[in-house]
Amino acid sequence: MIKVDTRHLSRFVGGDELKQISHLTKAAHKSLLDGDGAGNDFLGWKDLPVNYDKDEFARIKKAADKIKSDSQVLFVIGIGGSYLGARAVIEALKSTLYNNLKKSTPEIYFVGNGIDADYLNEVISLADGKDFSVNIISKSGTTTEPAVAFRVFRELAEKKYGAYAKSRIYATTDKKRGTLKELADSEGWETFVVPDDIGGRFSVLTAVGLLPIAAAGVDIEQLIKGAADERNDLLETDPLKNNVLIYAALRNIFFNKGFKNELLVTYKNSFVQFGEWYKQLFGESEGKDGKGIFPVTATFSTDLHSLGQFIQDGAPIIFETVLKFDAPLNDYYLKKLPPEQDGDGLNFLSEQNLSVVTEKAFLGTIIAHTDGGTPNIVISAPKPDAYTLGALIYFFEKACAVSGYLLGVNPFDQPGVESYKKNMFALLGKKGYEDIRQKLEAQIN
Amino acid sequence: MIKVDTRHLSRFVGGDELKQISHLTKAAHKSLLDGDGAGNDFLGWKDLPVNYDKDEFARIKKAADKIKSDSQVLFVIGIGGSYLGARAVIEALKSTLYNNLKKSTPEIYFVGNGIDADYLNEVISLADGKDFSVNIISKSGTTTEPAVAFRVFRELAEKKYGAYAKSRIYATTDKKRGTLKELADSEGWETFVVPDDIGGRFSVLTAVGLLPIAAAGVDIEQLIKGAADERNDLLETDPLKNNVLIYAALRNIFFNKGFKNELLVTYKNSFVQFGEWYKQLFGESEGKDGKGIFPVTATFSTDLHSLGQFIQDGAPIIFETVLKFDAPLNDYYLKKLPPEQDGDGLNFLSEQNLSVVTEKAFLGTIIAHTDGGTPNIVISAPKPDAYTLGALIYFFEKACAVSGYLLGVNPFDQPGVESYKKNMFALLGKKGYEDIRQKLEAQIN
């Protein structure tokens, strides 16, 4: 369903280059399919769309229905992979203005994804006078940012609902052990599972993402079905016929040609957060061992009036991957005005849908940027609905895994994320970090 | 008021490097002060904070008061520099959740900054049943994206308010000529000025930004006062004593050492849109003639759980500029829980403000990233209020101008932005573009 269009690349990629790299792409793919590559303890996402826990899935839908029926607001507490996926899907399918639009589903606010006091205070104020539920998402329960926020929102719930608070707190956490799991069991909160074999950035189609997504009224069956169908499509072993292998190979080719930034472009305001999900997926998977394509994002045509100049004429360090939908969910028809009201000269655009203008902007931009020396890969998809988004998620997850293997890294670990935490804990005086603290304080002074 | 802290750079910048480049920095600064450099028709921003139109300023405040008194919603229509500045300031000072928080000022939605039909439909639905005003911001009135949106919202206003619609439409446009100016004069809309000598990306402190900012309840006197005081600070001619010259010199040094991306980091969710403003300011000013530092942004600690891995261990192509506030507007006190409720082990953080945790995360992160090979410039400011934000805006504008001169480009033009527009017009069949159309269609087929 997801297609990679290489038509605009002839200026940058020679006729045989994809073929020349194909034995590598094939080997990377085989390693992923066979499960014998680096990080192969974390391949649970691979078969997830056809191999998920059906009982838990039914419980997720039931819990989402309860939240929809008894809550005006849902607070979702998590960071990194326990935050970005759900927010990306909700905004992509329900609008970046979701919390402001008229709707029958609860407002959803994400919190515990940082340590900004102003933001925490603001989100707290949103609970005021409203019925709410809380979904805490944390494998261990001890990650600082979500744990701080959960202390706050748990207290708010218990103050407001007393003994009934427990029916409004949902914990997505380790299946068997850990601080949050123990707490949830002893308090009687319903729990959902963060699987052991799926890393945070690959977890959006587990309960981690699905509970908030379902609470927003998204059809999660369609989301999973799209992912399952795309999974099937991408089993194709011919590296020149499989769209995800073509995409991964092109990324590798551009990286080796010196284009060190990949700019993921969409023409949809609602995909800004999908871009944030993509940045974690690829940045955390590839950015290691001194290597990696740096993932950046843009929304066109908005950012043609901000980053467009750089892409057109600036340093040649960027290749663009344009995620293009064939149609919007709801088009807008441009009426013709009487000639005397055509002072703005826009009648030449009228008597057609706005999506036609988008289409021409898309084509015109690709040609302009290509002429300017910036390669444009196009990934096309039918329309931004739940089924297609499920497919896109699977497509990018698999593209990321194959890309990591092509780059020669373990795409499933993230050792570098620990460094700041270790320093932060030491500076905050956490027990067990006394030696590091002394060293750091000497370094600071 | 705005300080540049170079303490963490010793590993990357030798003791004499800033001195060695100082004759260039000094020359760039002199050229800017004397107004004899490239693009010197567009230096109106330089003295704007002490040389603005006081009568218009008073009219802006009056119009904002009227909007606050008669509108539940303000639609702000503009793209690029006619969009990003106002949104950046409103979110930075009033929260990224501004439209959801309880307040006495109107909701503010930005539209006409793209060509996404779904988004346009959504914003239209937000006018439903509410009293609203419209601020159209366009120098010419013919830029496609805002002009399309303005047709829509003008019609909505005229349908709802009839002859009274004209008192709810505000046009920020050219002083004397152009489609929008003519239309506004003939329809009787109040107009404000997009100055001739200030480019879009430098225009946030003109009426372009100030009207929506004032309508959101921001004290625009303080904003301008901060900019004026900072302007004065930055007149210092010694390149080793002037913070903005030190910052511009460091950017140039890192670019020449191969760090091609500048990552602007804040620890505030409300500064995401400030990052978008920064991206246009620097990207459009420097990204030309095959040169330029590519501007990217991150919000920590959120993005330490997404881009943190890359920054720590990935390809060494990024330097960080961390914008750090000494304090939040409103802190949050972390209570100690009884030992039996300390299952999450967070009591070691308690009995202090959350901002202390932010401070330690900030320090711990700088040390970790520096150890990982990523340079960290720190820009510090007192707190995120209107006065400080005005100062920051002026600081970054001047930093951008000096940086452009150091790079040897004209920081005030944007010739590359025209390329996509030309192609788009041709493909849409606009009159006068027939030749290009033929060429493009041959290229596509």
mmCIF file of N, CA and C in Angstrom, chain B residues 325-428:
data_model
loop_
_atom_site.group_PDB
_atom_site.id
_atom_site.type_symbol
_atom_site.label_atom_id
_atom_site.label_comp_id
_atom_site.label_asym_id
_atom_site.label_seq_id
_atom_site.Cartn_x
_atom_site.Cartn_y
_atom_site.Cartn_z
ATOM 1 N N PHE B 325 16.757 29.365 31.048
ATOM 2 C CA PHE B 325 16.216 30.403 31.925
ATOM 3 C C PHE B 325 16.610 30.114 33.370
ATOM 4 N N ASP B 326 16.903 31.196 34.105
ATOM 5 C CA ASP B 326 17.300 31.007 35.505
ATOM 6 C C ASP B 326 16.155 30.449 36.344
ATOM 7 N N ALA B 327 14.907 30.757 35.966
ATOM 8 C CA ALA B 327 13.754 30.298 36.753
ATOM 9 C C ALA B 327 12.525 30.201 35.856
ATOM 10 N N PRO B 328 11.574 29.343 36.209
ATOM 11 C CA PRO B 328 10.304 29.323 35.472
ATOM 12 C C PRO B 328 9.441 30.493 35.940
ATOM 13 N N LEU B 329 8.320 30.717 35.274
ATOM 14 C CA LEU B 329 7.389 31.742 35.756
ATOM 15 C C LEU B 329 6.746 31.292 37.062
ATOM 16 N N ASN B 330 6.353 30.026 37.114
ATOM 17 C CA ASN B 330 5.733 29.464 38.319
ATOM 18 C C ASN B 330 6.371 28.122 38.622
ATOM 19 N N ASP B 331 6.990 28.014 39.770
ATOM 20 C CA ASP B 331 7.677 26.769 40.087
ATOM 21 C C ASP B 331 6.683 25.743 40.651
ATOM 22 N N TYR B 332 7.164 24.530 40.864
ATOM 23 C CA TYR B 332 6.305 23.495 41.452
ATOM 24 C C TYR B 332 7.087 22.824 42.576
ATOM 25 N N TYR B 333 6.511 22.835 43.772
ATOM 26 C CA TYR B 333 7.216 22.273 44.928
ATOM 27 C C TYR B 333 6.960 20.775 45.039
ATOM 28 N N LEU B 334 8.041 20.022 45.142
ATOM 29 C CA LEU B 334 7.929 18.560 45.228
ATOM 30 C C LEU B 334 7.853 18.144 46.693
ATOM 31 N N LYS B 335 6.689 17.623 47.063
ATOM 32 C CA LYS B 335 6.486 17.213 48.455
ATOM 33 C C LYS B 335 7.174 15.879 48.735
ATOM 34 N N LYS B 336 7.526 15.664 49.999
ATOM 35 C CA LYS B 336 8.049 14.370 50.416
ATOM 36 C C LYS B 336 6.863 13.473 50.784
ATOM 37 N N LEU B 337 6.890 12.223 50.321
ATOM 38 C CA LEU B 337 5.842 11.288 50.725
ATOM 39 C C LEU B 337 6.347 10.449 51.894
ATOM 40 N N PRO B 338 5.443 9.904 52.709
ATOM 41 C CA PRO B 338 5.874 8.995 53.784
ATOM 42 C C PRO B 338 6.662 7.829 53.170
ATOM 43 N N PRO B 339 7.657 7.294 53.903
ATOM 44 C CA PRO B 339 8.548 6.259 53.354
ATOM 45 C C PRO B 339 7.799 5.096 52.699
ATOM 46 N N GLU B 340 6.642 4.709 53.280
ATOM 47 C CA GLU B 340 5.922 3.556 52.716
ATOM 48 C C GLU B 340 5.297 3.897 51.362
ATOM 49 N N GLN B 341 5.235 5.187 51.009
ATOM 50 C CA GLN B 341 4.701 5.563 49.692
ATOM 51 C C GLN B 341 5.812 5.947 48.719
ATOM 52 N N ASP B 342 7.056 5.631 49.118
ATOM 53 C CA ASP B 342 8.182 6.010 48.260
ATOM 54 C C ASP B 342 8.626 4.847 47.373
ATOM 55 N N GLY B 343 7.695 4.030 46.968
ATOM 56 C CA GLY B 343 8.005 2.890 46.106
ATOM 57 C C GLY B 343 8.687 3.302 44.817
ATOM 58 N N ASP B 344 8.333 4.483 44.286
ATOM 59 C CA ASP B 344 8.962 4.957 43.054
ATOM 60 C C ASP B 344 10.342 5.553 43.299
ATOM 61 N N GLY B 345 10.745 5.613 44.575
ATOM 62 C CA GLY B 345 12.094 6.073 44.908
ATOM 63 C C GLY B 345 12.357 7.531 44.593
ATOM 64 N N LEU B 346 11.296 8.341 44.530
ATOM 65 C CA LEU B 346 11.475 9.745 44.128
ATOM 66 C C LEU B 346 11.698 10.694 45.301
ATOM 67 N N ASN B 347 11.635 10.166 46.518
ATOM 68 C CA ASN B 347 11.794 11.083 47.650
ATOM 69 C C ASN B 347 13.131 11.813 47.646
ATOM 70 N N PHE B 348 14.118 11.213 46.974
ATOM 71 C CA PHE B 348 15.418 11.900 46.937
ATOM 72 C C PHE B 348 15.333 13.233 46.174
ATOM 73 N N LEU B 349 14.265 13.402 45.370
ATOM 74 C CA LEU B 349 14.046 14.666 44.661
ATOM 75 C C LEU B 349 13.216 15.654 45.449
ATOM 76 N N SER B 350 12.592 15.209 46.527
ATOM 77 C CA SER B 350 11.528 16.007 47.136
ATOM 78 C C SER B 350 12.054 17.096 48.056
ATOM 79 N N GLU B 351 11.139 17.868 48.584
ATOM 80 C CA GLU B 351 11.433 19.015 49.459
ATOM 81 C C GLU B 351 12.279 20.063 48.752
ATOM 82 N N GLN B 352 12.012 20.214 47.480
ATOM 83 C CA GLN B 352 12.629 21.312 46.726
ATOM 84 C C GLN B 352 11.739 21.582 45.506
ATOM 85 N N ASN B 353 12.058 22.640 44.776
ATOM 86 C CA ASN B 353 11.282 22.971 43.593
ATOM 87 C C ASN B 353 11.691 22.116 42.398
ATOM 88 N N LEU B 354 10.737 21.898 41.495
ATOM 89 C CA LEU B 354 11.016 21.128 40.286
ATOM 90 C C LEU B 354 12.137 21.790 39.458
ATOM 91 N N SER B 355 12.234 23.110 39.549
ATOM 92 C CA SER B 355 13.261 23.809 38.769
ATOM 93 C C SER B 355 14.676 23.385 39.178
ATOM 94 N N VAL B 356 14.826 22.912 40.417
ATOM 95 C CA VAL B 356 16.145 22.410 40.829
ATOM 96 C C VAL B 356 16.475 21.147 40.032
ATOM 97 N N VAL B 357 15.476 20.296 39.825
ATOM 98 C CA VAL B 357 15.685 19.086 39.017
ATOM 99 C C VAL B 357 16.056 19.482 37.584
ATOM 100 N N THR B 358 15.331 20.489 37.045
ATOM 101 C CA THR B 358 15.641 20.975 35.693
ATOM 102 C C THR B 358 17.093 21.446 35.620
ATOM 103 N N GLU B 359 17.498 22.186 36.625
ATOM 104 C CA GLU B 359 18.865 22.722 36.669
ATOM 105 C C GLU B 359 19.906 21.591 36.644
ATOM 106 N N LYS B 360 19.641 20.538 37.397
ATOM 107 C CA LYS B 360 20.610 19.437 37.452
ATOM 108 C C LYS B 360 20.581 18.634 36.145
ATOM 109 N N ALA B 361 19.400 18.498 35.568
ATOM 110 C CA ALA B 361 19.309 17.814 34.272
ATOM 111 C C ALA B 361 20.091 18.598 33.222
ATOM 112 N N PHE B 362 19.943 19.908 33.269
ATOM 113 C CA PHE B 362 20.650 20.804 32.352
ATOM 114 C C PHE B 362 22.168 20.623 32.488
ATOM 115 N N LEU B 363 22.660 20.668 33.712
ATOM 116 C CA LEU B 363 24.102 20.517 33.918
ATOM 117 C C LEU B 363 24.586 19.126 33.545
ATOM 118 N N GLY B 364 23.848 18.119 33.999
ATOM 119 C CA GLY B 364 24.228 16.729 33.719
ATOM 120 C C GLY B 364 24.255 16.447 32.229
ATOM 121 N N THR B 365 23.318 17.049 31.511
ATOM 122 C CA THR B 365 23.228 16.835 30.065
ATOM 123 C C THR B 365 24.392 17.506 29.340
ATOM 124 N N ILE B 366 24.710 18.717 29.750
ATOM 125 C CA ILE B 366 25.833 19.411 29.108
ATOM 126 C C ILE B 366 27.113 18.612 29.280
ATOM 127 N N ILE B 367 27.330 18.106 30.471
ATOM 128 C CA ILE B 367 28.557 17.340 30.708
ATOM 129 C C ILE B 367 28.539 16.056 29.877
ATOM 130 N N ALA B 368 27.389 15.372 29.847
ATOM 131 C CA ALA B 368 27.295 14.122 29.085
ATOM 132 C C ALA B 368 27.535 14.380 27.593
ATOM 133 N N HIS B 369 26.879 15.392 27.049
ATOM 134 C CA HIS B 369 27.013 15.649 25.606
ATOM 135 C C HIS B 369 28.414 16.141 25.259
ATOM 136 N N THR B 370 28.983 16.947 26.121
ATOM 137 C CA THR B 370 30.356 17.404 25.889
ATOM 138 C C THR B 370 31.303 16.208 25.889
ATOM 139 N N ASP B 371 31.133 15.316 26.859
ATOM 140 C CA ASP B 371 31.940 14.090 26.887
ATOM 141 C C ASP B 371 31.740 13.268 25.616
ATOM 142 N N GLY B 372 30.527 13.311 25.066
ATOM 143 C CA GLY B 372 30.224 12.550 23.852
ATOM 144 C C GLY B 372 30.721 13.215 22.574
ATOM 145 N N GLY B 373 31.250 14.442 22.689
ATOM 146 C CA GLY B 373 31.817 15.100 21.506
ATOM 147 C C GLY B 373 30.936 16.164 20.880
ATOM 148 N N THR B 374 29.878 16.560 21.565
ATOM 149 C CA THR B 374 28.987 17.600 21.040
ATOM 150 C C THR B 374 29.186 18.891 21.832
ATOM 151 N N PRO B 375 29.631 19.969 21.166
ATOM 152 C CA PRO B 375 29.852 21.236 21.872
ATOM 153 C C PRO B 375 28.539 21.854 22.352
ATOM 154 N N ASN B 376 28.571 22.495 23.487
ATOM 155 C CA ASN B 376 27.391 23.155 24.061
ATOM 156 C C ASN B 376 27.660 24.621 24.377
ATOM 157 N N ILE B 377 27.045 25.497 23.585
ATOM 158 C CA ILE B 377 27.017 26.924 23.933
ATOM 159 C C ILE B 377 25.805 27.122 24.835
ATOM 160 N N VAL B 378 25.937 27.922 25.878
ATOM 161 C CA VAL B 378 24.780 28.200 26.730
ATOM 162 C C VAL B 378 24.410 29.681 26.628
ATOM 163 N N ILE B 379 23.149 29.933 26.322
ATOM 164 C CA ILE B 379 22.628 31.305 26.353
ATOM 165 C C ILE B 379 21.685 31.376 27.539
ATOM 166 N N SER B 380 21.986 32.258 28.501
ATOM 167 C CA SER B 380 21.115 32.275 29.675
ATOM 168 C C SER B 380 20.361 33.591 29.776
ATOM 169 N N ALA B 381 19.166 33.471 30.315
ATOM 170 C CA ALA B 381 18.256 34.609 30.434
ATOM 171 C C ALA B 381 17.509 34.475 31.742
ATOM 172 N N PRO B 382 17.052 35.599 32.327
ATOM 173 C CA PRO B 382 16.429 35.538 33.662
ATOM 174 C C PRO B 382 15.211 34.618 33.739
ATOM 175 N N LYS B 383 14.103 35.005 33.119
ATOM 176 C CA LYS B 383 12.935 34.120 33.159
ATOM 177 C C LYS B 383 12.048 34.414 31.955
ATOM 178 N N PRO B 384 11.206 33.466 31.576
ATOM 179 C CA PRO B 384 10.478 33.610 30.318
ATOM 180 C C PRO B 384 9.293 34.572 30.398
ATOM 181 N N ASP B 385 9.569 35.845 30.684
ATOM 182 C CA ASP B 385 8.510 36.852 30.685
ATOM 183 C C ASP B 385 8.630 37.738 29.448
ATOM 184 N N ALA B 386 7.702 38.686 29.307
ATOM 185 C CA ALA B 386 7.653 39.491 28.083
ATOM 186 C C ALA B 386 8.929 40.315 27.900
ATOM 187 N N TYR B 387 9.411 40.894 28.974
ATOM 188 C CA TYR B 387 10.607 41.734 28.895
ATOM 189 C C TYR B 387 11.808 40.917 28.399
ATOM 190 N N THR B 388 12.008 39.746 28.995
ATOM 191 C CA THR B 388 13.133 38.890 28.602
ATOM 192 C C THR B 388 12.963 38.392 27.170
ATOM 193 N N LEU B 389 11.738 38.052 26.799
ATOM 194 C CA LEU B 389 11.522 37.530 25.450
ATOM 195 C C LEU B 389 11.828 38.599 24.399
ATOM 196 N N GLY B 390 11.461 39.851 24.702
ATOM 197 C CA GLY B 390 11.814 40.941 23.793
ATOM 198 C C GLY B 390 13.326 41.011 23.613
ATOM 199 N N ALA B 391 14.030 40.878 24.713
ATOM 200 C CA ALA B 391 15.496 40.908 24.652
ATOM 201 C C ALA B 391 16.031 39.737 23.824
ATOM 202 N N LEU B 392 15.456 38.557 24.034
ATOM 203 C CA LEU B 392 15.907 37.369 23.298
ATOM 204 C C LEU B 392 15.668 37.519 21.798
ATOM 205 N N ILE B 393 14.514 38.061 21.458
ATOM 206 C CA ILE B 393 14.206 38.261 20.040
ATOM 207 C C ILE B 393 15.254 39.166 19.404
ATOM 208 N N TYR B 394 15.550 40.274 20.069
ATOM 209 C CA TYR B 394 16.550 41.191 19.508
ATOM 210 C C TYR B 394 17.917 40.525 19.452
ATOM 211 N N PHE B 395 18.258 39.779 20.498
ATOM 212 C CA PHE B 395 19.552 39.086 20.540
ATOM 213 C C PHE B 395 19.704 38.155 19.339
ATOM 214 N N PHE B 396 18.682 37.337 19.086
ATOM 215 C CA PHE B 396 18.794 36.370 17.980
ATOM 216 C C PHE B 396 18.761 37.076 16.619
ATOM 217 N N GLU B 397 17.982 38.135 16.492
ATOM 218 C CA GLU B 397 17.972 38.870 15.222
ATOM 219 C C GLU B 397 19.362 39.420 14.912
ATOM 220 N N LYS B 398 19.962 40.030 15.922
ATOM 221 C CA LYS B 398 21.291 40.608 15.683
ATOM 222 C C LYS B 398 22.334 39.504 15.476
ATOM 223 N N ALA B 399 22.221 38.422 16.235
ATOM 224 C CA ALA B 399 23.148 37.300 16.058
ATOM 225 C C ALA B 399 23.068 36.775 14.632
ATOM 226 N N CYS B 400 21.861 36.727 14.117
ATOM 227 C CA CYS B 400 21.647 36.210 12.765
ATOM 228 C C CYS B 400 22.280 37.130 11.718
ATOM 229 N N ALA B 401 22.106 38.426 11.884
ATOM 230 C CA ALA B 401 22.674 39.387 10.937
ATOM 231 C C ALA B 401 24.205 39.305 10.944
ATOM 232 N N VAL B 402 24.798 39.311 12.132
ATOM 233 C CA VAL B 402 26.266 39.245 12.222
ATOM 234 C C VAL B 402 26.767 37.904 11.683
ATOM 235 N N SER B 403 26.049 36.825 12.000
ATOM 236 C CA SER B 403 26.444 35.498 11.502
ATOM 237 C C SER B 403 26.440 35.462 9.979
ATOM 238 N N GLY B 404 25.413 36.045 9.383
ATOM 239 C CA GLY B 404 25.324 36.075 7.920
ATOM 240 C C GLY B 404 26.509 36.810 7.315
ATOM 241 N N TYR B 405 26.845 37.953 7.904
ATOM 242 C CA TYR B 405 27.997 38.711 7.396
ATOM 243 C C TYR B 405 29.304 37.926 7.582
ATOM 244 N N LEU B 406 29.418 37.210 8.700
ATOM 245 C CA LEU B 406 30.617 36.388 8.925
ATOM 246 C C LEU B 406 30.712 35.255 7.896
ATOM 247 N N LEU B 407 29.554 34.763 7.490
ATOM 248 C CA LEU B 407 29.515 33.662 6.519
ATOM 249 C C LEU B 407 29.705 34.181 5.095
ATOM 250 N N GLY B 408 29.593 35.500 4.947
ATOM 251 C CA GLY B 408 29.760 36.083 3.612
ATOM 252 C C GLY B 408 28.522 36.000 2.744
ATOM 253 N N VAL B 409 27.341 35.998 3.371
ATOM 254 C CA VAL B 409 26.104 36.008 2.581
ATOM 255 C C VAL B 409 25.297 37.272 2.897
ATOM 256 N N ASN B 410 24.286 37.515 2.088
ATOM 257 C CA ASN B 410 23.328 38.577 2.385
ATOM 258 C C ASN B 410 22.244 37.983 3.286
ATOM 259 N N PRO B 411 22.261 38.332 4.564
ATOM 260 C CA PRO B 411 21.313 37.675 5.478
ATOM 261 C C PRO B 411 19.871 38.165 5.329
ATOM 262 N N PHE B 412 19.641 39.115 4.442
ATOM 263 C CA PHE B 412 18.315 39.749 4.405
ATOM 264 C C PHE B 412 17.507 39.445 3.145
ATOM 265 N N ASP B 413 18.031 38.612 2.255
ATOM 266 C CA ASP B 413 17.217 38.239 1.094
ATOM 267 C C ASP B 413 16.812 36.760 1.185
ATOM 268 N N GLN B 414 15.989 36.311 0.283
ATOM 269 C CA GLN B 414 15.518 34.923 0.266
ATOM 270 C C GLN B 414 15.126 34.531 -1.162
ATOM 271 N N PRO B 415 16.084 34.639 -2.078
ATOM 272 C CA PRO B 415 15.748 34.391 -3.489
ATOM 273 C C PRO B 415 15.234 32.969 -3.737
ATOM 274 N N GLY B 416 15.683 32.014 -2.922
ATOM 275 C CA GLY B 416 15.311 30.622 -3.154
ATOM 276 C C GLY B 416 13.858 30.309 -2.864
ATOM 277 N N VAL B 417 13.180 31.197 -2.131
ATOM 278 C CA VAL B 417 11.783 30.918 -1.782
ATOM 279 C C VAL B 417 10.880 31.034 -3.014
ATOM 280 N N GLU B 418 11.352 31.784 -4.003
ATOM 281 C CA GLU B 418 10.520 31.990 -5.195
ATOM 282 C C GLU B 418 10.398 30.746 -6.075
ATOM 283 N N SER B 419 11.410 29.864 -6.032
ATOM 284 C CA SER B 419 11.482 28.769 -7.007
ATOM 285 C C SER B 419 10.248 27.866 -6.984
ATOM 286 N N TYR B 420 9.850 27.451 -5.787
ATOM 287 C CA TYR B 420 8.693 26.541 -5.736
ATOM 288 C C TYR B 420 7.418 27.268 -6.152
ATOM 289 N N LYS B 421 7.337 28.557 -5.778
ATOM 290 C CA LYS B 421 6.130 29.317 -6.118
ATOM 291 C C LYS B 421 5.968 29.423 -7.624
ATOM 292 N N LYS B 422 7.078 29.726 -8.287
ATOM 293 C CA LYS B 422 7.064 29.870 -9.743
ATOM 294 C C LYS B 422 6.573 28.570 -10.381
ATOM 295 N N ASN B 423 7.132 27.454 -9.940
ATOM 296 C CA ASN B 423 6.711 26.155 -10.484
ATOM 297 C C ASN B 423 5.246 25.868 -10.172
ATOM 298 N N MET B 424 4.845 26.169 -8.948
ATOM 299 C CA MET B 424 3.464 25.903 -8.548
ATOM 300 C C MET B 424 2.495 26.729 -9.387
ATOM 301 N N PHE B 425 2.794 28.013 -9.557
ATOM 302 C CA PHE B 425 1.924 28.868 -10.371
ATOM 303 C C PHE B 425 1.831 28.329 -11.797
ATOM 304 N N ALA B 426 2.983 27.944 -12.335
ATOM 305 C CA ALA B 426 2.997 27.444 -13.712
ATOM 306 C C ALA B 426 2.120 26.195 -13.820
ATOM 307 N N LEU B 427 2.281 25.261 -12.880
ATOM 308 C CA LEU B 427 1.517 24.013 -12.940
ATOM 309 C C LEU B 427 0.028 24.245 -12.700
ATOM 310 N N LEU B 428 -0.298 25.321 -11.992
ATOM 311 C CA LEU B 428 -1.708 25.628 -11.736
ATOM 312 C C LEU B 428 -2.325 26.448 -12.866
#
